[in-house]
Coordinates of N, CA and C in Angstrom, one line a residue:
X1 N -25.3 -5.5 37.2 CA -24.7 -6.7 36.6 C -24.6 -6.4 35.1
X2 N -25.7 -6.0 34.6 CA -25.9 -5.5 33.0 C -24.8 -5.1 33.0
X3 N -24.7 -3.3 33.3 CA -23.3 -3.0 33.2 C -21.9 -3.8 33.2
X4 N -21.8 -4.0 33.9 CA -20.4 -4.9 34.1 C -20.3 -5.8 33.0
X5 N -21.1 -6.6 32.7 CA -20.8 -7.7 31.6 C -21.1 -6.6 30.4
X6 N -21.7 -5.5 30.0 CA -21.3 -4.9 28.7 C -19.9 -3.9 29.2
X7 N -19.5 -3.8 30.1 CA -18.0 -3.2 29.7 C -17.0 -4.5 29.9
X8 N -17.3 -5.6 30.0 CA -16.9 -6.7 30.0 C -16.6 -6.9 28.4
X9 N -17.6 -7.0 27.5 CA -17.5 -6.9 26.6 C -16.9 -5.9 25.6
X10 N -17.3 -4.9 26.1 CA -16.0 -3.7 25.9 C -15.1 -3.7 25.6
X11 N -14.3 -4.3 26.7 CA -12.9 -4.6 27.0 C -12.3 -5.8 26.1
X12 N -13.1 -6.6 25.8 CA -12.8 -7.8 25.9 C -12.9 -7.2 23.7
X13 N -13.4 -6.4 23.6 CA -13.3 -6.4 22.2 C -12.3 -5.2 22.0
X14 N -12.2 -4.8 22.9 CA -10.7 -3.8 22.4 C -9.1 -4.9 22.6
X15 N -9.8 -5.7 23.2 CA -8.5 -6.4 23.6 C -8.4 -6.9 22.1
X16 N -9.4 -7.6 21.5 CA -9.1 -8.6 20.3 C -9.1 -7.4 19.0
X17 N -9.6 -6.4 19.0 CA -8.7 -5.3 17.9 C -7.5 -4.8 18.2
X18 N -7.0 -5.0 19.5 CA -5.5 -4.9 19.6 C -4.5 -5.9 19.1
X19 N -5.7 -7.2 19.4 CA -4.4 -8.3 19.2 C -4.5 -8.6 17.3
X20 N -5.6 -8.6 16.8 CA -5.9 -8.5 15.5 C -4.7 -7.5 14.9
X21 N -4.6 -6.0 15.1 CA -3.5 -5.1 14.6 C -2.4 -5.4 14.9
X22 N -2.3 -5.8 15.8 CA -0.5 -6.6 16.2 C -0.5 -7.9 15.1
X23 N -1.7 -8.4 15.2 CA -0.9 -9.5 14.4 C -1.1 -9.2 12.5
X24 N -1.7 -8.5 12.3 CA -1.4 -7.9 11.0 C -0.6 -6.8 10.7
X25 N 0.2 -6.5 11.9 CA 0.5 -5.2 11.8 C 0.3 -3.5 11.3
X26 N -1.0 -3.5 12.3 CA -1.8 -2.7 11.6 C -2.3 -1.9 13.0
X27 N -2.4 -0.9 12.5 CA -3.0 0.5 13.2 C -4.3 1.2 12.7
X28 N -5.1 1.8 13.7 CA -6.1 3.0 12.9 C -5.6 4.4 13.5
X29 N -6.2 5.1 13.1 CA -6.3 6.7 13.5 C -7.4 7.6 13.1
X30 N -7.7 8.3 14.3 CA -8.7 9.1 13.8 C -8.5 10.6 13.6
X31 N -9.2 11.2 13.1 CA -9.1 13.0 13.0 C -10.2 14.2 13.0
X32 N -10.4 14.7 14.2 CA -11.7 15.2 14.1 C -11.1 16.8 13.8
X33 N -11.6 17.6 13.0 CA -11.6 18.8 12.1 C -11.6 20.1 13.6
X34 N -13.2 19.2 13.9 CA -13.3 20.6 15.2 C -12.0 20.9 16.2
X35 N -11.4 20.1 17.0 CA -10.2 19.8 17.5 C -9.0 19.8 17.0
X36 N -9.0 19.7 15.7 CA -7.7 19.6 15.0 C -6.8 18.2 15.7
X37 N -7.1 17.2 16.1 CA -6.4 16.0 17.2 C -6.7 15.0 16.3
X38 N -5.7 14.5 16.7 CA -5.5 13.2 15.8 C -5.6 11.9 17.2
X39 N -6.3 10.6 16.7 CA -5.8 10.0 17.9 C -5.3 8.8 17.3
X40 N -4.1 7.9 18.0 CA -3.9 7.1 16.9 C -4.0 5.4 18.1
X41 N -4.3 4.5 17.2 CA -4.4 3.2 18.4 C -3.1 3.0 18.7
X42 N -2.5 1.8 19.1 CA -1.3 0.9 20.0 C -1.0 0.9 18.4
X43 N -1.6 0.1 17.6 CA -1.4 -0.6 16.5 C -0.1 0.4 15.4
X44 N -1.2 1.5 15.9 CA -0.3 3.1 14.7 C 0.6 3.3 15.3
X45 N 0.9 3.4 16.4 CA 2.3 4.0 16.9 C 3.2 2.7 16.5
X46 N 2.7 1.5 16.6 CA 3.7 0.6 16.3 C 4.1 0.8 14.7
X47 N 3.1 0.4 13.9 CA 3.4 0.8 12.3 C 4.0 1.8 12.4
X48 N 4.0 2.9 12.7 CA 4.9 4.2 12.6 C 6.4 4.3 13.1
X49 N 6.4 3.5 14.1 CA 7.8 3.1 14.5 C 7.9 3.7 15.6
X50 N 6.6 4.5 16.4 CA 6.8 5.2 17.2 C 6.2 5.1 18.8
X51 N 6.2 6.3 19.7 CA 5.6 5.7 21.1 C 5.3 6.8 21.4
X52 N 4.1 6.2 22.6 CA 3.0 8.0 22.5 C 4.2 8.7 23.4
X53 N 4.3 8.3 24.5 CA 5.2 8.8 25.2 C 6.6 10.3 24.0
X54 N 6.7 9.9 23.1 CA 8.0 10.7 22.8 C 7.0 11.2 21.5
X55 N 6.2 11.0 20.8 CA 5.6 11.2 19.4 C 4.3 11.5 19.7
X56 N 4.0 13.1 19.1 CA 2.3 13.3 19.3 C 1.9 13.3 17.7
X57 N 0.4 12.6 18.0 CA 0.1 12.8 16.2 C -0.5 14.3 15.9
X58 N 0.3 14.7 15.0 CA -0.6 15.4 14.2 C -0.3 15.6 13.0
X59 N -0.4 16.4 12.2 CA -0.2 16.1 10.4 C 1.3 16.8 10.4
X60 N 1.5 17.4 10.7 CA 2.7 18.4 10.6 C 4.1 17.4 11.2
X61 N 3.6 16.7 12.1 CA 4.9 15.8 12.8 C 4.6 14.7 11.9
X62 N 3.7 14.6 11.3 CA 3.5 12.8 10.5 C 4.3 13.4 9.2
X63 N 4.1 14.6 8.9 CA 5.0 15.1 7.3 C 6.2 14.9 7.5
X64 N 7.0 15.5 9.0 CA 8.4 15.6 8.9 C 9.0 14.5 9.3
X65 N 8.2 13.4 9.4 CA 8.7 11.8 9.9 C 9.2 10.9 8.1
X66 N 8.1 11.6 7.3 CA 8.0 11.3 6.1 C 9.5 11.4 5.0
X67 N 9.6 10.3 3.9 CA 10.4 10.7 2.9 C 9.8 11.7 2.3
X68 N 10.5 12.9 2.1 CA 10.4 14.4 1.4 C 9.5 14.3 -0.1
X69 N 9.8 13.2 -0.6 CA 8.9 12.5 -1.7 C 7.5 12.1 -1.5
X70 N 7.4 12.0 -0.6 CA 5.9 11.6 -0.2 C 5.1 12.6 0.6
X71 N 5.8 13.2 0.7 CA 4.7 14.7 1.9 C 3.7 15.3 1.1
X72 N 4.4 15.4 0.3 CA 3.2 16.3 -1.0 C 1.7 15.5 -1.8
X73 N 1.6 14.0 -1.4 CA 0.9 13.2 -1.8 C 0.4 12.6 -0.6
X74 N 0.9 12.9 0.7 CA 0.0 12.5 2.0 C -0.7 13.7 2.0
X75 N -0.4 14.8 1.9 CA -1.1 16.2 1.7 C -2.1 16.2 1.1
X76 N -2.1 15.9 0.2 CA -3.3 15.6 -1.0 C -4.3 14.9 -0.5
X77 N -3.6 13.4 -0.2 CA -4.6 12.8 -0.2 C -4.9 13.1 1.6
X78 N -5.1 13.5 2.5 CA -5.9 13.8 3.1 C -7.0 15.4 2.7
X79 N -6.3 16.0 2.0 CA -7.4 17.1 1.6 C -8.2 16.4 0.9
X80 N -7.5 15.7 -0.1 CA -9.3 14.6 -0.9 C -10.0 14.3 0.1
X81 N -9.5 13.7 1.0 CA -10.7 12.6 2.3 C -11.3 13.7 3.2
X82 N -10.9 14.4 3.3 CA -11.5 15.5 4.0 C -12.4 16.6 3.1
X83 N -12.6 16.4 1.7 CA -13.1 17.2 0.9 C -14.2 16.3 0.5
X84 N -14.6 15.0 1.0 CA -15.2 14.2 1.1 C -15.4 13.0 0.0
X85 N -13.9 12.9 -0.5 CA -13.9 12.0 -1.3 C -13.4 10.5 -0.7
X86 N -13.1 9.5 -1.3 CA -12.8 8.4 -0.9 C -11.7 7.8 -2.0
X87 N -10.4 8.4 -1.7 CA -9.0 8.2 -2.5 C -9.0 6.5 -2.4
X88 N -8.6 6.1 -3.3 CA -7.6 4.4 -2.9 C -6.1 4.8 -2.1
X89 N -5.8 3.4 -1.6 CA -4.8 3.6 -0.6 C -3.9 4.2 -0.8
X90 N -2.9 4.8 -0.4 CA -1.3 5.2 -1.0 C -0.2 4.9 0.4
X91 N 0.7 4.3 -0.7 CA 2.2 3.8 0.1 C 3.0 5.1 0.6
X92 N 3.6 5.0 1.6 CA 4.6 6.4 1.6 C 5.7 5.8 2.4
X93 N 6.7 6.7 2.7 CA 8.0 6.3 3.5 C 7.7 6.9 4.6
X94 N 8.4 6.0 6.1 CA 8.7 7.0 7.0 C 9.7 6.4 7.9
X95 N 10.3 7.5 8.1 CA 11.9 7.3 8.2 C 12.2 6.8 9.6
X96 N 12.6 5.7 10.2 CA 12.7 5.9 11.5 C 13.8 6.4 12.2
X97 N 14.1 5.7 13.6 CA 14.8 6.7 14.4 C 16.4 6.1 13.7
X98 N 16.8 5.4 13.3 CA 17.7 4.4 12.5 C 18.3 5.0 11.3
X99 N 17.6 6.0 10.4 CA 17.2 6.4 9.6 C 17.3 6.2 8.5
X100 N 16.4 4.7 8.2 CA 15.9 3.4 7.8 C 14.5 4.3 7.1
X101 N 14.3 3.5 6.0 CA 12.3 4.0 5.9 C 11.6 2.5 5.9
X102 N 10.5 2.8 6.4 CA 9.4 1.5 6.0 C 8.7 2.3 5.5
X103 N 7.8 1.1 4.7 CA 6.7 0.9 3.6 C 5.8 1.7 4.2
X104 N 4.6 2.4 4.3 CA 2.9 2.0 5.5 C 2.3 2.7 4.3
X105 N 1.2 1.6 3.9 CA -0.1 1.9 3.4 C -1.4 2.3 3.8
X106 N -1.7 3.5 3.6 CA -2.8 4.1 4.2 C -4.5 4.0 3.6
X107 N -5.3 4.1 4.6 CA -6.4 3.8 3.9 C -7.6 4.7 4.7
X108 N -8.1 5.6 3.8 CA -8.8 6.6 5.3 C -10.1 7.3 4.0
X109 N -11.0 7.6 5.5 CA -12.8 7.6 4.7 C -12.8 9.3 5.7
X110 N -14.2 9.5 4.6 CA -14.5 10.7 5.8 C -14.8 10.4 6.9
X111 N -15.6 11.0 7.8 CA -16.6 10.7 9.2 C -17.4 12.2 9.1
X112 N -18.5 11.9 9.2 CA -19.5 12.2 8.6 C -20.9 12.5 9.9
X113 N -21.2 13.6 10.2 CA -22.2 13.1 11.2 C -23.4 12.9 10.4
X114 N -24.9 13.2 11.2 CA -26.2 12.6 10.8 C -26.6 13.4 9.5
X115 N -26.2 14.5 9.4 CA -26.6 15.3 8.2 C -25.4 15.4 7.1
X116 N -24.4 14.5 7.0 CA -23.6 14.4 6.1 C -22.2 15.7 6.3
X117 N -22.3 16.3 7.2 CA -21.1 17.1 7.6 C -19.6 16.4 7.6
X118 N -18.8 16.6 7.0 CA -17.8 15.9 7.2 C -17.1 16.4 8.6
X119 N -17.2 15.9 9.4 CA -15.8 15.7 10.6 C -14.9 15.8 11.4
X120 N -14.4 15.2 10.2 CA -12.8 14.4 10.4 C -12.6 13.2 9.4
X121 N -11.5 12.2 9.9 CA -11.5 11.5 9.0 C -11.5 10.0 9.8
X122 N -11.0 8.9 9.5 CA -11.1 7.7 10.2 C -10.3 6.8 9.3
X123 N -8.9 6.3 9.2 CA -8.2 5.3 8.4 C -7.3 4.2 9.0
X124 N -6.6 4.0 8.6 CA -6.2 2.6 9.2 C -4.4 2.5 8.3
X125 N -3.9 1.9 8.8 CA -2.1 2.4 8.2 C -1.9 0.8 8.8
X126 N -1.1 0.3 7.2 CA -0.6 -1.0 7.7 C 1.3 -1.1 7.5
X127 N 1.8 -1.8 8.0 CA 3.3 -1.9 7.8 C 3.4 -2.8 6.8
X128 N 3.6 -2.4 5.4 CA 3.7 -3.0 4.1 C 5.1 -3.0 3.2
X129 N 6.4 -2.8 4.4 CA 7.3 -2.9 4.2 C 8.2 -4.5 3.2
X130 N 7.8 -5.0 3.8 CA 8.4 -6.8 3.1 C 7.5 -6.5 1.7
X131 N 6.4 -7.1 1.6 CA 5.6 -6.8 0.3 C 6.1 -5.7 -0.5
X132 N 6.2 -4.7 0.0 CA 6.9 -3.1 -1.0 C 8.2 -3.6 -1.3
X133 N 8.9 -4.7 -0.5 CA 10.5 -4.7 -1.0 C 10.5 -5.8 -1.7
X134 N 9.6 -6.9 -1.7 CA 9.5 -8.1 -2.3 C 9.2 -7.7 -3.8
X135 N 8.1 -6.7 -3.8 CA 7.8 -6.3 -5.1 C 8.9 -5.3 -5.5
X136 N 9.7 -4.4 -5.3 CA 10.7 -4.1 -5.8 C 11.9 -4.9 -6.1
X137 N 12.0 -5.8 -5.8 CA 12.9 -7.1 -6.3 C 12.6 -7.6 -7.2
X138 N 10.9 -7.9 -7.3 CA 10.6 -8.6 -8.6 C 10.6 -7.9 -9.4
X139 N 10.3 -6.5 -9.2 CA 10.8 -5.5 -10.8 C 12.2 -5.4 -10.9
X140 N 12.5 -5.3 -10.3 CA 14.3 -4.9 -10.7 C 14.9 -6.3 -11.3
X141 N 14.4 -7.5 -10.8 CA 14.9 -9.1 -11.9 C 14.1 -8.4 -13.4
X142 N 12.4 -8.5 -13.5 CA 12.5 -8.2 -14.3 C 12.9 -7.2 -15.9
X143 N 13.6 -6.2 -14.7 CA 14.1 -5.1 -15.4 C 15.3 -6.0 -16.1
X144 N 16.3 -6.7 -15.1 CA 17.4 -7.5 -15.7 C 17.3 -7.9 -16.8
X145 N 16.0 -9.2 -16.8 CA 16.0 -10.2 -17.3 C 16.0 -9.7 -19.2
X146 N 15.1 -8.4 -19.0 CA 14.7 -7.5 -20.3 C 16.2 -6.7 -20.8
X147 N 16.9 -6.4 -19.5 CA 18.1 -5.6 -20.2 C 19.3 -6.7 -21.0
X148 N 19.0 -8.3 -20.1 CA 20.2 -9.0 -20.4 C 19.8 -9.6 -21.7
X149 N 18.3 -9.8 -22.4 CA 17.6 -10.3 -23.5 C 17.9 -9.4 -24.2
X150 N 17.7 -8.4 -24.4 CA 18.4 -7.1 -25.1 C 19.7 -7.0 -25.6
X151 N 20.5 -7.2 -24.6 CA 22.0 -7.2 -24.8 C 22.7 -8.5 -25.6
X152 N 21.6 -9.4 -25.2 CA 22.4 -10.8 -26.1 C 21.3 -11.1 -26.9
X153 N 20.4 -10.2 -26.9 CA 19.7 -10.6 -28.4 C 18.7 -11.8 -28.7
X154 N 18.2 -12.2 -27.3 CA 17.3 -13.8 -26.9 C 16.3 -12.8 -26.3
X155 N 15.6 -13.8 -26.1 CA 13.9 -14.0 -26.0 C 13.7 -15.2 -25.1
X156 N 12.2 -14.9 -24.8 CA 11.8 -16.2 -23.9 C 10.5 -16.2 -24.4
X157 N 9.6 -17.3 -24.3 CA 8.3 -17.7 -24.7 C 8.1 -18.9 -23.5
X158 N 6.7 -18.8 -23.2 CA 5.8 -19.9 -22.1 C 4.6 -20.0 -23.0
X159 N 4.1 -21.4 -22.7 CA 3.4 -22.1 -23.7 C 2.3 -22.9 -22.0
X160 N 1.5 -22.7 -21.9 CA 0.6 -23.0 -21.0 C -0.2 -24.6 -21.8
X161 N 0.0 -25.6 -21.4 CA -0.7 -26.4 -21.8 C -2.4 -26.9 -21.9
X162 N -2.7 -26.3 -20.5 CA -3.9 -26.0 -20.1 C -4.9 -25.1 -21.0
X163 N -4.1 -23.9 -20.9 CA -5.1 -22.7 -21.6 C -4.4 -22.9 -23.2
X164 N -3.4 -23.4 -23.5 CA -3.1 -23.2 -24.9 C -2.5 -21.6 -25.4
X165 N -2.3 -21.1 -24.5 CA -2.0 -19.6 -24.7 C 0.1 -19.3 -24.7
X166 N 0.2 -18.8 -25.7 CA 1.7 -18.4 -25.6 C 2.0 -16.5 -25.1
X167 N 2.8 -17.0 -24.3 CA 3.7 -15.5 -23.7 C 5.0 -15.3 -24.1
X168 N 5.1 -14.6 -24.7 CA 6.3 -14.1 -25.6 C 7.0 -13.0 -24.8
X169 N 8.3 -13.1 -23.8 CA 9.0 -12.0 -23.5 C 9.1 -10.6 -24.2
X170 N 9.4 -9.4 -24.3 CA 9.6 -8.4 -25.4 C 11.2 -8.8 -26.3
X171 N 11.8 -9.6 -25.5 CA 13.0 -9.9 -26.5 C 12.5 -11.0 -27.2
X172 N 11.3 -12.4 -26.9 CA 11.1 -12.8 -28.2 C 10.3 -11.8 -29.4
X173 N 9.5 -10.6 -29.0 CA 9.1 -10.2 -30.3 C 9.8 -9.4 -31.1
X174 N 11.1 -9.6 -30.3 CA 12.3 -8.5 -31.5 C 12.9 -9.6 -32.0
X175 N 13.2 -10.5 -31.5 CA 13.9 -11.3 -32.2 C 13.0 -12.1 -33.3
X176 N 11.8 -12.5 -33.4 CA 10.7 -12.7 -34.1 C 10.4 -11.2 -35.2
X177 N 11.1 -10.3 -34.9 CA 10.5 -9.2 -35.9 C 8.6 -9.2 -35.5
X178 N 8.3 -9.1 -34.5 CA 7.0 -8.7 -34.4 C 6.8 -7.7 -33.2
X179 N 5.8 -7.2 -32.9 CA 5.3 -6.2 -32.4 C 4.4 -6.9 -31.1
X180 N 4.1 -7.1 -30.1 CA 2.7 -6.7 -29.2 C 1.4 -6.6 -29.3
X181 N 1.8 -5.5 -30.2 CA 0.8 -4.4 -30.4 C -0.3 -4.8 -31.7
X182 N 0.5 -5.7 -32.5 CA -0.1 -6.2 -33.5 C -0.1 -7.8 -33.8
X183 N 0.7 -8.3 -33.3 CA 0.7 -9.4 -33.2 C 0.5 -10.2 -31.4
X184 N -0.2 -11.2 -31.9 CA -0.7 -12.1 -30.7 C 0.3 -13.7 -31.3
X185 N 1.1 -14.3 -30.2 CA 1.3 -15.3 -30.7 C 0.3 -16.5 -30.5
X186 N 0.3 -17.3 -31.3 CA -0.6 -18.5 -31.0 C 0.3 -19.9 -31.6
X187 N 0.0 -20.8 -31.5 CA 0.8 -21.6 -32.3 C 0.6 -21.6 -34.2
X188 N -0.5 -21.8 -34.6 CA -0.6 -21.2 -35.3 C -0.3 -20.1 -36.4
X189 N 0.0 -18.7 -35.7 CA 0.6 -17.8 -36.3 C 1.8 -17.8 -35.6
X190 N 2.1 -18.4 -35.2 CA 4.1 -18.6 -35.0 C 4.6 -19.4 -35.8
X191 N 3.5 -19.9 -36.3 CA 4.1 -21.3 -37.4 C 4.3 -20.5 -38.3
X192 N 3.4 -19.6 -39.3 CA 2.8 -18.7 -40.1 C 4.2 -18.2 -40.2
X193 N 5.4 -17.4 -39.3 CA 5.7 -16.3 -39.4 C 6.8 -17.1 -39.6
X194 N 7.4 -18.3 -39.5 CA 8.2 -19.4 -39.7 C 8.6 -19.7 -41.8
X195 N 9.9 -19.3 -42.3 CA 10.2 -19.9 -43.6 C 9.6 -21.6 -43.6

């Protein structure tokens, strides 16, 4: 009976890290050194765009799925994690069958046995495609907004009621003749810089 109700539990918790990565869209993978094998969950083949059936993991197939821009820094950073460091995440492309790219942010630790031997590795890869394009949209307005202030010679300023604090666009501090770097606006020294 023991048994059965702990692989009850078992089950019953792979079921809810499956449905947790589906609904974050999120995968893990692991990598053990001795075996050279990669194994990846339901979650990663989904984030990757792929299915075990047609796609085996290993680093060599995960390169050539990759934008050519990014191979050389997925490279890296698993030599760091395997050299027993602990990198921050990195975004890369990977191209699907469409040949479309999405976003996937990766996140991976050593594995380590009792005496501190490294392994393999153990990370997690999420589909960060919308967020990566959302934030590329908000730079490219703001790249506008800076090129079209430039071109016609305006500026913007926000005046926070609350904090009392002013934000001066880079086209108000040209058009103000000030600097950043040296000047802070406040109301006070905006008044100052005022005939």
């Amino acid at each position: 009976t023991r048994r059965i109700e702990a692989q009850t539990q078992i089950e019953e918790s792979r079921s809810n890290l499956a449905r947790a990565e589906q609904m974050a869209d999120l995968g893990h993978l692991k990598y053990e050194l001795s075996t050279n094998q990669y194994t990846w969950s339901e979650g990663a083949y989904h984030v990757m765009g792929r299915s075990p059936e047609t796609f085996t993991p290993s680093h060599a197939n995960v390169l050539n799925i990759l934008h050519p821009d990014d191979r050389n820094a997925l490279r890296q950073y698993r030599n760091d994690v395997l050299a027993g460091h602990n990198p921050p995440r990195i975004t890369f492309r990977v191209r699907q069958d469409d040949g479309t790219f999405r976003y996937v942010e990766t996140w991976s630790v050593p594995l380590r046995d009792s005496s501190g031997t490294i392994m393999g590795l153990f990370g997690t890869i999420q589909n960060v495609t919308e967020r990566k394009l959302a934030q590329m949209r908000l730079e490219e307005s703001l790249e506008s907004l800076a090129r079209a202030e430039q071109i016609a010679s305006l500026g913007h300023l926000k005046y926070d009621l609350t904090t009392g604090e002013y934000i001066w666009s880079a086209g108000a501090y040209r058009v103000m003749g000030q600097s950043p770097d040296t000047f802070t606006p406040t109301e006070k020294n905006s008044a100052e810089i005022i005939h």
